[in-house]
Amino acid sequence: MKNDTRINFQEDWKLITLFIGGNDLCGFCNDPVHFSPDNFTNNIKIALDILHREVPRAFVNLVTVLHIATLRDLYQEKKVSCPRLIMRQLCPCVLNYDDNSTETKMLESFNRRYQEETHRLVESGRYDTKEDFTVVVQPFLQRVTIPKTEEGLPDSSYLAPDCFHFHQKTHSQAARALWNNMLEPVGNKTDAYFLETVITLKCPSQAESFLRTYRNSNYTYPNQTTPDVTTPLPSSATPTPAQEPDQNHGSQLLCEDRAPSSSSPTSVHALKPADVRVIAALGDSLTAGNGIGAEPNNILDMNTEYRGLAWSIGGDASLKNVTTLPNILREFNLNLTGYSTGTGGASEPNAFLNQAVPGAVAEKLPDQVRALVRLMKSDPRIDFNTDWKIITVLIGANDLCNYCKDPNYYSAVNFTSRIQEALDILHAEVPRALVNLVEVMDLLPLRQMFLDNQVQCPTHLTGELCSCVLPVTEGSQELAMVMEATRAYQNSTRKLVESGRYDTQENFTVVLQPFFRNTKIPLLQDGHADISFLAPDCFHLSQKSQSQLSRALWNTMLQPVGEKTDFFDPKANTTLSCPTPHKPFLGTYRNSNYTYPPLEPTNKPIQNWGSDLSCPAQTPSESVPTSVHKLRPTNIKVVAALGDSLTTAVGAKATSLNDLQTAWRGLSWSIGGDGTLETHTTLPNILKKFNPELFGFSTGTEKETAGFNSAVGGAKANNMSTQARELVELMRGSSKINFKEDWKLITLFIGGNDLCHYCLDRETYSVENYVKHLQDTLDILYQELPRAFVNLVEIMEIAGLRQIERETSGCVVPGTTLCPCFLTSQESSPELQKMKIINKDFQIKSMLMANSGRYAQREDFTVVVQPFFRNTIIPLDSNGKPDLSFFSMDCFHFTERGHAEMAIALWNNMLEPVGQKQSYNNFVHDRSKLKCPTSENPFLFTSRNSGLQNTAPVVGAGDPSVPYWAVILAAIAGVLVGSVLIGVLMSRRYKKHHHERDKATEVNLTAL
């Protein structure tokens, strides 16, 4: 426009129409972070900002993205001739998935939020600050549908031959609809034109002769809750406490002694604040400064990195106006350098030694360290060998926010090893340095912001801000996992520092600053959260909180090791401490006269994999219960099991290749009865503590002593009905049990062989067939067995076995032989991604079948899904490698230790309410992990006694009747919360070397 001679750029009025988003939605499932609603809106914002800044006299039509899911109607109608292969290639994420799939639900959510966020961007008033420029949302495609023929079929004549792009008559209709939208008042625009109807072009009237804008429509934007920054507050306006940030974030420093040491110290333990010449920082968006200076409600400004205001490294203005660690230190040494100023990314010159990157996880910390070292060595303002340096490190929030998606990759062992790698580089290469290692923040209190409906926080962003903390259900296992991980992160970093690893040089140390260990949410007088301490996303910190962080960090730096503050209260009236004549130095372990606790002694060799169980004496039932919902462990007389080689315990005690053919049934997790619980942890050995007369368990390795263990090595789901019939006949023919009166516990675990061979015969091993075979098996038990409680154990996530295959060399049988469909595919290949989705479908659809109500019509029978393998975690050793002590010599089957852990997980699942069961395995040796029934909950949990089902059987077996909605919802929530974006975001596993993460995560405005 500037260069074309036909255009008078300054004087001509311009009409610009922007319509985008279809291709984003078509590709979102391949990269949900990159195509997130926030990134979509931010890209539009960048484009509109350029127009707003550079183009005078312009009216911009921003057409909302169409409702693209309507394309599925055309694609799915087989009577309409369309090139479906081409359609799938053009728009895979819309057309490739089933109606009820997770991807389709995500598509609907993304589509809706693309539209909502587009409106919200314009309604911020951002583009109405000039008289000669505006942006108007034109929503005529917002609820568009595919036109129908007289026969009621989708009319493909409105589309081009590819059945995806518009035909000319659709372009004509869209032009008419756009024109009419432009003449309709803002707030009263048509958002659902029917393309098959006649659209009559409107005309401007004498009374309404203008193209309609928000102003000439007398329209007030609903989201414009704060005045524009260019407009001063009227004197009568009084912002509420929750909206009004402090106008001055400065501090007073009343220290008298600000002198440096008489000569530059040679020991880090004699370092005074005035001796520090260089300051640096590493971490994520809390240190990059995302959103610190954003106006309230301006969510789009969360992308701005206000590095000059960042707590540990910002150097904007002075301490009088801005409280940051550098501004405090400049009160002692005006020649301090390294701090960041202004805004921008880590590579900008003004970022200087602030190398924090938004979205960073611990894995990226060593890269930040290397970049920092290069900068310090090459910058002429720094005397690398002589200048004393303070480097502040804070990392881990993003690891915790992703923990539930991949607990293996984000384990405390891996987290600490990555920090160790980064600190090792600093220790080896950087002289004269004191490193502040700030403990990871406890994120759980931030949930309060989003749970309080009186607080105006963007709840629709919780999944993107911190998916493992903010949107998950209170009391859920996912939340418990993050709580455990937070403490494990904090404890492991403390142990790393207290190992003395970084105290081998006189001029270097690492000091743990623990003030984030316990975080308090600031509250208003009415008890609601004070969001003025938070940025507009209610997750990052505003300048008010960042100032308090700076004060907390400074004060803990002066506190002796062993006496440091371990809590953070943003509302505390914190004054800046001063060095004293008795304590003039920054606190280190040595000048604090602190002795690190001795390293924990090496544990004695474990003699066996037994467990200790000491439950209060359980009062037996007054009479044998007739209801399975009042079944106590003491009432179980008979145990049985169905399954494959994981239930026959193949290889459980194998020491050679020949032993891999032996079935150690007596050690089997669900049915073995060798020895006692103190020496062998199995479900029967646990139950024998409640009923010593238990019958049916296996012993030894011979078929003759298998008891009611009907499992067969190599079995698949289609073999289960045969096993069920054999089991019923065994029980009927046994003189040791009372078939009609004795309560029976049957554990069914199958599917590994089906999944491992799925790619070789997709029809035989389909999800539908798998579920059908399970249903047939349960039907037999339901019809034939009186008084039975059936554990249906969910199939594990088999992809984790790839890590063993990849990172170990002690497997005597190639994994590709045992499980070709999971272990032969290349990492990140479409084949592997498909297998992971199928794996999750096996879990979800079998769970839905079991919870459908089909097996709830009898008072003496139930099927309970036990989900401890839903999110399978490969146990790691102290070096972060897969711990082969859990796996047999083929690295596929379990050893006795693995069987013991499965037994513990199964038993504990049985004592957890439906909907609140632990959905991951916690394979860490502890003899006291077994739970006990309680006086409040003495029964094995079923859907009904968990409060998720009517107290009486439902009429009509198998009907999806109303009482079961809660059962299914509670169960499926466990799958979806623990594995958001199935097959997409949970598909990545830890690689020690060269583990690539999506770069889009690092620029996502919502990531820490």
Coordinates of C-alpha atoms in Angstrom, one line a residue, residues 568-776:
F568 CA 6.7 -17.0 51.6
D569 CA 3.8 -14.6 52.5
P570 CA 3.3 -12.0 49.8
K571 CA 1.3 -9.8 52.1
A572 CA 3.9 -9.7 54.9
N573 CA 5.3 -6.3 55.8
T574 CA 8.9 -7.3 54.9
T575 CA 11.7 -4.9 55.5
L576 CA 15.1 -5.4 53.9
S577 CA 17.7 -6.8 56.3
C578 CA 21.2 -5.5 56.6
P579 CA 24.6 -7.1 57.2
T580 CA 25.8 -6.7 60.7
P581 CA 29.3 -6.3 62.2
H582 CA 28.9 -9.9 63.6
K583 CA 27.5 -11.3 60.3
P584 CA 28.8 -9.1 57.5
F585 CA 28.9 -11.9 54.9
L586 CA 26.4 -13.5 52.6
G587 CA 25.4 -16.7 54.5
T588 CA 27.1 -19.9 53.5
Y589 CA 27.3 -23.3 55.3
R590 CA 30.8 -22.5 56.6
N591 CA 30.4 -18.9 57.8
S592 CA 27.1 -20.2 59.5
N593 CA 29.1 -22.8 61.3
Y594 CA 26.6 -25.3 59.8
T595 CA 27.4 -28.9 59.4
Y596 CA 25.6 -30.8 56.7
P597 CA 23.7 -33.8 58.0
P598 CA 25.6 -37.1 57.3
L599 CA 24.7 -38.9 54.2
E600 CA 22.0 -41.6 54.8
P601 CA 23.8 -44.9 55.5
T602 CA 23.6 -47.5 52.8
N603 CA 20.6 -49.7 53.4
K604 CA 21.3 -53.3 54.4
P605 CA 20.7 -55.7 51.5
I606 CA 17.0 -56.5 51.2
Q607 CA 16.4 -60.1 52.2
N608 CA 13.0 -60.6 50.5
W609 CA 10.1 -58.7 49.0
G610 CA 7.7 -59.3 51.8
S611 CA 5.5 -56.7 53.5
D612 CA 4.4 -55.8 57.0
L613 CA 0.7 -55.5 57.7
S614 CA -0.6 -54.6 61.1
C615 CA -4.2 -53.7 60.9
P616 CA -6.5 -53.2 63.9
A617 CA -8.5 -56.3 64.6
Q618 CA -11.4 -56.2 62.1
T619 CA -14.7 -57.1 63.6
P620 CA -16.1 -59.9 61.5
S621 CA -19.6 -59.6 60.0
E622 CA -22.2 -60.8 62.4
S623 CA -23.3 -63.2 59.7
V624 CA -22.0 -63.9 56.3
P625 CA -23.0 -60.9 54.1
T626 CA -25.5 -61.5 51.3
S627 CA -24.4 -58.2 49.6
V628 CA -21.1 -57.8 47.8
H629 CA -21.3 -54.1 48.8
K630 CA -20.8 -55.2 52.5
L631 CA -18.0 -57.6 51.8
R632 CA -15.0 -57.4 54.2
P633 CA -11.6 -59.0 53.6
T634 CA -12.4 -61.5 56.4
N635 CA -15.4 -62.7 54.4
I636 CA -13.4 -63.9 51.4
K637 CA -13.0 -67.6 51.4
V638 CA -11.8 -68.3 47.8
V639 CA -9.3 -66.6 45.4
A640 CA -8.9 -67.2 41.7
A641 CA -7.3 -65.5 38.7
L642 CA -7.5 -65.4 34.9
G643 CA -4.9 -64.0 32.5
D644 CA -1.6 -64.6 30.8
S645 CA 2.0 -65.1 31.7
L646 CA 2.0 -62.0 34.0
T647 CA -0.5 -64.0 36.1
T648 CA 1.3 -67.3 35.8
A649 CA 4.4 -65.4 36.9
V650 CA 6.7 -66.5 34.1
G651 CA 10.3 -65.6 34.9
A652 CA 9.6 -64.3 38.4
K653 CA 12.8 -65.9 39.8
A654 CA 14.6 -66.6 36.5
T655 CA 18.4 -66.6 36.7
S656 CA 19.1 -68.1 33.3
L657 CA 17.5 -68.3 29.9
N658 CA 16.1 -71.7 30.6
D659 CA 14.3 -70.4 33.7
L660 CA 12.2 -68.0 31.5
Q661 CA 9.9 -70.9 30.6
T662 CA 9.1 -71.5 34.3
A663 CA 5.8 -70.3 35.7
W664 CA 6.4 -69.3 39.4
R665 CA 2.7 -69.4 40.1
G666 CA 3.3 -69.4 43.9
L667 CA 4.7 -65.9 43.6
S668 CA 2.1 -64.5 41.3
W669 CA 0.9 -61.0 42.4
S670 CA -2.9 -61.8 42.3
I671 CA -3.0 -65.5 43.1
G672 CA 0.3 -66.8 44.5
G673 CA 0.4 -68.2 48.0
D674 CA 4.0 -69.3 48.6
G675 CA 5.3 -68.7 52.2
T676 CA 3.8 -65.8 54.1
L677 CA 3.3 -62.1 53.6
E678 CA 6.5 -61.3 55.6
T679 CA 8.5 -63.1 52.9
H680 CA 6.4 -62.9 49.7
T681 CA 3.9 -60.1 49.0
T682 CA 0.9 -61.4 47.1
L683 CA -2.8 -60.7 47.2
P684 CA -3.6 -64.2 48.8
N685 CA -0.8 -63.7 51.4
I686 CA -2.4 -60.4 52.3
L687 CA -5.9 -62.0 52.6
K688 CA -4.5 -64.8 54.7
K689 CA -3.9 -62.2 57.4
F690 CA -7.7 -61.7 57.5
N691 CA -8.7 -65.3 56.8
P692 CA -6.0 -68.0 57.4
E693 CA -8.4 -70.6 55.8
L694 CA -8.3 -68.9 52.4
F695 CA -8.4 -71.4 49.5
G696 CA -7.6 -71.4 45.8
F697 CA -4.1 -69.7 45.7
S698 CA -1.2 -71.2 43.7
T699 CA 2.0 -72.6 45.2
G700 CA 5.2 -73.7 43.6
T701 CA 5.7 -74.0 39.9
E702 CA 3.7 -77.1 39.0
K703 CA 0.3 -77.2 37.3
E704 CA -1.0 -79.6 40.0
T705 CA -0.5 -76.9 42.7
A706 CA -1.9 -74.0 40.6
G707 CA -5.1 -73.9 42.6
F708 CA -7.7 -71.7 40.9
N709 CA -5.0 -69.9 38.8
S710 CA -6.5 -70.5 35.4
A711 CA -4.1 -68.1 33.6
V712 CA -2.1 -69.5 30.6
G713 CA 1.1 -68.1 29.3
G714 CA 0.6 -66.3 25.9
A715 CA -3.1 -66.0 26.4
K716 CA -5.0 -63.2 24.7
A717 CA -8.5 -61.8 25.3
N718 CA -10.2 -64.3 23.0
N719 CA -8.9 -67.1 25.4
M720 CA -10.6 -65.6 28.5
S721 CA -14.0 -67.1 28.1
T722 CA -12.4 -70.6 27.9
Q723 CA -10.5 -69.8 31.1
A724 CA -13.7 -68.6 32.8
R725 CA -15.6 -71.8 31.9
E726 CA -12.7 -73.9 33.2
L727 CA -12.5 -71.9 36.4
V728 CA -16.3 -72.3 37.0
E729 CA -16.0 -76.1 36.5
L730 CA -13.0 -76.3 38.8
M731 CA -14.9 -74.5 41.5
R732 CA -18.0 -76.5 41.1
G733 CA -16.0 -79.7 41.3
S734 CA -14.0 -78.7 44.3
S735 CA -14.8 -80.4 47.6
K736 CA -12.8 -77.7 49.5
I737 CA -15.3 -74.9 49.0
N738 CA -19.0 -74.3 49.3
F739 CA -19.7 -73.2 45.8
K740 CA -23.0 -71.4 46.6
E741 CA -22.1 -69.9 50.0
D742 CA -18.4 -69.0 49.9
W743 CA -17.4 -65.5 48.8
K744 CA -14.9 -65.5 45.9
L745 CA -12.4 -62.9 44.7
I746 CA -11.4 -63.3 41.1
T747 CA -8.8 -61.1 39.4
L748 CA -8.8 -60.7 35.7
F749 CA -5.8 -59.1 33.9
I750 CA -5.4 -59.5 30.1
G751 CA -4.5 -57.6 27.0
G752 CA -0.7 -57.3 26.8
N753 CA -0.4 -59.9 24.1
D754 CA -3.3 -58.4 22.2
L755 CA -1.7 -55.0 22.1
C756 CA 1.7 -56.3 21.3
H757 CA 0.3 -58.0 18.2
Y758 CA -2.3 -55.4 17.2
C759 CA -0.3 -54.1 14.2
L760 CA 0.0 -57.6 12.8
D761 CA -3.8 -58.2 12.7
R762 CA -5.8 -55.1 13.4
E763 CA -9.1 -56.9 13.0
T764 CA -8.5 -59.8 15.4
Y765 CA -6.9 -57.6 18.0
S766 CA -9.2 -54.6 17.6
V767 CA -10.4 -52.6 20.6
E768 CA -13.9 -53.7 19.9
N769 CA -13.0 -57.4 19.9
Y770 CA -10.9 -56.9 23.0
V771 CA -13.9 -55.4 24.9
K772 CA -16.2 -58.0 23.4
H773 CA -14.0 -60.9 24.7
L774 CA -13.8 -59.3 28.2
Q775 CA -17.6 -58.9 28.2
D776 CA -18.1 -62.5 27.2

